[in-house]
PDB file of C-alpha atoms in Angstrom:
ATOM      1  CA  UNK A   1      -0.148  -0.057   0.031  1.00 78.00           C
ATOM      2  CA  UNK A   2       1.028   3.307  -1.111  1.00 84.00           C
ATOM      3  CA  UNK A   3      -0.703   6.277   1.192  1.00 88.00           C
ATOM      4  CA  UNK A   4      -1.614   9.641  -0.529  1.00 89.00           C
ATOM      5  CA  UNK A   5      -4.107  12.196   0.097  1.00 92.00           C
ATOM      6  CA  UNK A   6      -6.687  13.194  -2.446  1.00 93.00           C
ATOM      7  CA  UNK A   7      -5.510  15.666  -5.503  1.00 95.00           C
ATOM      8  CA  UNK A   8      -2.123  14.807  -4.794  1.00 95.00           C
ATOM      9  CA  UNK A   9       0.137  14.019  -7.762  1.00 95.00           C
ATOM     10  CA  UNK A  10       1.228  10.529  -7.408  1.00 95.00           C
ATOM     11  CA  UNK A  11       3.629   9.371  -9.396  1.00 95.00           C
ATOM     12  CA  UNK A  12       4.541   6.096 -11.466  1.00 95.00           C
ATOM     13  CA  UNK A  13       7.736   4.281 -13.137  1.00 96.00           C
ATOM     14  CA  UNK A  14       7.662   0.874 -15.264  1.00 95.00           C
ATOM     15  CA  UNK A  15      10.858   0.087 -16.125  1.00 94.00           C
ATOM     16  CA  UNK A  16      11.473  -2.808 -18.505  1.00 94.00           C
ATOM     17  CA  UNK A  17      14.305  -5.325 -17.275  1.00 93.00           C
ATOM     18  CA  UNK A  18      16.049  -6.362 -20.848  1.00 90.00           C
ATOM     19  CA  UNK A  19      19.344  -7.036 -22.221  1.00 88.00           C
ATOM     20  CA  UNK A  20      18.350  -5.456 -25.356  1.00 91.00           C
ATOM     21  CA  UNK A  21      18.575  -1.367 -25.459  1.00 89.00           C
ATOM     22  CA  UNK A  22      16.384  -1.000 -28.406  1.00 92.00           C
ATOM     23  CA  UNK A  23      13.280  -1.593 -26.504  1.00 95.00           C
ATOM     24  CA  UNK A  24      10.579   1.132 -25.524  1.00 94.00           C
ATOM     25  CA  UNK A  25       7.719   1.097 -23.458  1.00 95.00           C
ATOM     26  CA  UNK A  26       4.227   2.497 -24.321  1.00 96.00           C
ATOM     27  CA  UNK A  27       1.155   2.899 -21.843  1.00 97.00           C
ATOM     28  CA  UNK A  28      -1.937   1.769 -23.667  1.00 97.00           C
ATOM     29  CA  UNK A  29      -4.218   1.334 -20.583  1.00 96.00           C
ATOM     30  CA  UNK A  30      -4.357   2.253 -17.121  1.00 96.00           C
ATOM     31  CA  UNK A  31      -7.674   1.334 -15.162  1.00 95.00           C
ATOM     32  CA  UNK A  32      -8.368   2.214 -11.332  1.00 94.00           C
ATOM     33  CA  UNK A  33     -10.774  -0.225  -9.340  1.00 93.00           C
ATOM     34  CA  UNK A  34     -12.107  -0.137  -6.232  1.00 91.00           C
ATOM     35  CA  UNK A  35     -11.448  -3.948  -5.797  1.00 89.00           C
ATOM     36  CA  UNK A  36      -8.044  -5.605  -6.365  1.00 88.00           C
ATOM     37  CA  UNK A  37     -10.476  -8.122  -8.276  1.00 86.00           C
ATOM     38  CA  UNK A  38     -12.573  -6.564 -10.661  1.00 84.00           C
ATOM     39  CA  UNK A  39     -11.848  -4.217 -13.462  1.00 84.00           C
ATOM     40  CA  UNK A  40     -14.366  -4.240 -15.108  1.00 82.00           C
ATOM     41  CA  UNK A  41     -17.289  -2.873 -12.967  1.00 81.00           C
ATOM     42  CA  UNK A  42     -17.589   0.543 -11.231  1.00 84.00           C
ATOM     43  CA  UNK A  43     -13.866   0.950 -12.445  1.00 91.00           C
ATOM     44  CA  UNK A  44     -12.276   5.205 -14.163  1.00 93.00           C
ATOM     45  CA  UNK A  45      -9.912   4.889 -17.058  1.00 94.00           C
ATOM     46  CA  UNK A  46      -6.976   6.910 -16.973  1.00 96.00           C
ATOM     47  CA  UNK A  47      -5.985   6.193 -19.844  1.00 97.00           C
ATOM     48  CA  UNK A  48      -7.678   3.398 -22.413  1.00 95.00           C
ATOM     49  CA  UNK A  49      -6.207   2.427 -25.915  1.00 96.00           C
ATOM     50  CA  UNK A  50      -3.215   5.102 -25.468  1.00 96.00           C
ATOM     51  CA  UNK A  51      -6.200   7.837 -25.344  1.00 96.00           C
ATOM     52  CA  UNK A  52      -6.099   9.960 -22.169  1.00 97.00           C
ATOM     53  CA  UNK A  53      -9.442   9.810 -20.005  1.00 97.00           C
ATOM     54  CA  UNK A  54      -8.461  11.520 -16.957  1.00 97.00           C
ATOM     55  CA  UNK A  55      -7.269  15.483 -17.155  1.00 97.00           C
ATOM     56  CA  UNK A  56      -4.962  15.158 -14.698  1.00 97.00           C
ATOM     57  CA  UNK A  57      -2.810  12.370 -16.615  1.00 97.00           C
ATOM     58  CA  UNK A  58       0.688  13.673 -17.642  1.00 97.00           C
ATOM     59  CA  UNK A  59       3.392  11.588 -18.984  1.00 96.00           C
ATOM     60  CA  UNK A  60       6.789  12.849 -17.557  1.00 97.00           C
ATOM     61  CA  UNK A  61      10.366  12.852 -18.820  1.00 96.00           C
ATOM     62  CA  UNK A  62      12.506   9.635 -18.850  1.00 94.00           C
ATOM     63  CA  UNK A  63      15.797   9.956 -20.221  1.00 92.00           C
ATOM     64  CA  UNK A  64      15.376   6.565 -21.669  1.00 91.00           C
ATOM     65  CA  UNK A  65      12.957   4.917 -23.608  1.00 91.00           C
ATOM     66  CA  UNK A  66      12.623   1.146 -21.590  1.00 92.00           C
ATOM     67  CA  UNK A  67      11.296   3.781 -18.370  1.00 95.00           C
ATOM     68  CA  UNK A  68       8.002   5.144 -18.251  1.00 96.00           C
ATOM     69  CA  UNK A  69       7.087   7.661 -16.239  1.00 97.00           C
ATOM     70  CA  UNK A  70       3.516   9.405 -15.638  1.00 97.00           C
ATOM     71  CA  UNK A  71       1.511  11.059 -13.244  1.00 97.00           C
ATOM     72  CA  UNK A  72      -1.834  11.895 -12.318  1.00 97.00           C
ATOM     73  CA  UNK A  73      -4.009  13.153  -9.175  1.00 97.00           C
ATOM     74  CA  UNK A  74      -4.808  10.584  -6.457  1.00 94.00           C
ATOM     75  CA  UNK A  75      -8.726   9.964  -6.158  1.00 93.00           C
ATOM     76  CA  UNK A  76     -11.203   7.904  -4.238  1.00 91.00           C
ATOM     77  CA  UNK A  77     -14.005   6.124  -5.036  1.00 91.00           C
ATOM     78  CA  UNK A  78     -17.408   7.705  -3.238  1.00 89.00           C
ATOM     79  CA  UNK A  79     -19.552   5.413  -1.707  1.00 85.00           C
ATOM     80  CA  UNK A  80     -16.442   2.563  -1.427  1.00 80.00           C
ATOM     81  CA  UNK A  81     -13.747   2.066   0.733  1.00 80.00           C
ATOM     82  CA  UNK A  82     -10.906   4.761   0.243  1.00 87.00           C
ATOM     83  CA  UNK A  83      -8.607   1.900  -1.250  1.00 90.00           C
ATOM     84  CA  UNK A  84      -7.881   2.319  -4.891  1.00 93.00           C
ATOM     85  CA  UNK A  85      -6.645  -0.187  -7.103  1.00 93.00           C
ATOM     86  CA  UNK A  86      -4.511   0.204 -10.088  1.00 94.00           C
ATOM     87  CA  UNK A  87      -3.997  -2.228 -13.581  1.00 94.00           C
ATOM     88  CA  UNK A  88      -1.459  -1.030 -16.039  1.00 95.00           C
ATOM     89  CA  UNK A  89      -1.122  -2.623 -19.736  1.00 96.00           C
ATOM     90  CA  UNK A  90       2.296  -1.800 -21.255  1.00 96.00           C
ATOM     91  CA  UNK A  91       3.430  -2.776 -24.768  1.00 96.00           C
ATOM     92  CA  UNK A  92       6.865  -3.577 -25.526  1.00 96.00           C
ATOM     93  CA  UNK A  93       7.928  -2.385 -29.380  1.00 95.00           C
ATOM     94  CA  UNK A  94      11.501  -2.070 -30.926  1.00 95.00           C
ATOM     95  CA  UNK A  95      12.688   1.313 -30.942  1.00 92.00           C
ATOM     96  CA  UNK A  96      12.305   3.519 -33.743  1.00 90.00           C
ATOM     97  CA  UNK A  97       9.822   1.047 -35.301  1.00 93.00           C
ATOM     98  CA  UNK A  98       7.367   3.317 -36.664  1.00 93.00           C
ATOM     99  CA  UNK A  99       4.681   0.969 -37.812  1.00 94.00           C
ATOM    100  CA  UNK A 100       4.409  -0.614 -34.000  1.00 94.00           C
ATOM    101  CA  UNK A 101       2.030   0.195 -31.455  1.00 94.00           C
ATOM    102  CA  UNK A 102       4.028   2.385 -29.483  1.00 94.00           C
ATOM    103  CA  UNK A 103       4.192   5.329 -32.158  1.00 94.00           C
ATOM    104  CA  UNK A 104       0.170   4.715 -33.043  1.00 92.00           C
ATOM    105  CA  UNK A 105      -1.064   6.911 -29.929  1.00 92.00           C
ATOM    106  CA  UNK A 106      -4.229   6.954 -29.468  1.00 94.00           C
ATOM    107  CA  UNK A 107      -6.677   4.580 -31.112  1.00 91.00           C
ATOM    108  CA  UNK A 108     -10.304   5.498 -30.668  1.00 85.00           C
ATOM    109  CA  UNK A 109     -12.359   2.891 -31.333  1.00 70.00           C
ATOM    110  CA  UNK A 110     -15.766   3.719 -32.924  1.00 62.00           C
ATOM    111  CA  UNK A 111     -18.769   1.947 -32.191  1.00 57.00           C
ATOM    112  CA  UNK A 112     -21.041   0.705 -34.963  1.00 58.00           C
ATOM    113  CA  UNK A 113     -24.739   1.358 -35.496  1.00 58.00           C
ATOM    114  CA  UNK A 114     -26.999  -1.536 -35.485  1.00 59.00           C
ATOM    115  CA  UNK A 115     -29.045  -1.104 -38.321  1.00 56.00           C
ATOM    116  CA  UNK A 116     -33.066  -1.870 -38.444  1.00 48.00           C
TER     117      UNK A 116
END
C-alpha cells in the first residue's frame, strides 16, 4: 500500500528489464478500481487504448525509452473504501519501429451502429 492524499500528484514508473537496449515501453491502458479483483465494473479509466481519459494525467520525462513515467491526481471512489487499485497494460516495441503500436498513440475505436 502507498498512502496519498486526495488531489496529490501520484507519480508512477515502469521499467523494462531487458538486455536489449533497443526496446521501448508504451502505456496502452491504465484503469483504477475500488477492488483488487474486478476491473470491469465500477472502474475509472486513466488512459485507454493510448487515449488519455483523466484530465490530470500527464507523461513525465524519462531519459530512456525503456523507462516509462507518468502522473495523475490521487482520488477515491465515492461510496467505497478509500483504497484504489490500478491495473496498467504496457506494450513493448522496438525503438524507432514507426509501424508498431508504440508509435500509433491514441486509437479511438468507434462504436458500430445497429441497422434496423
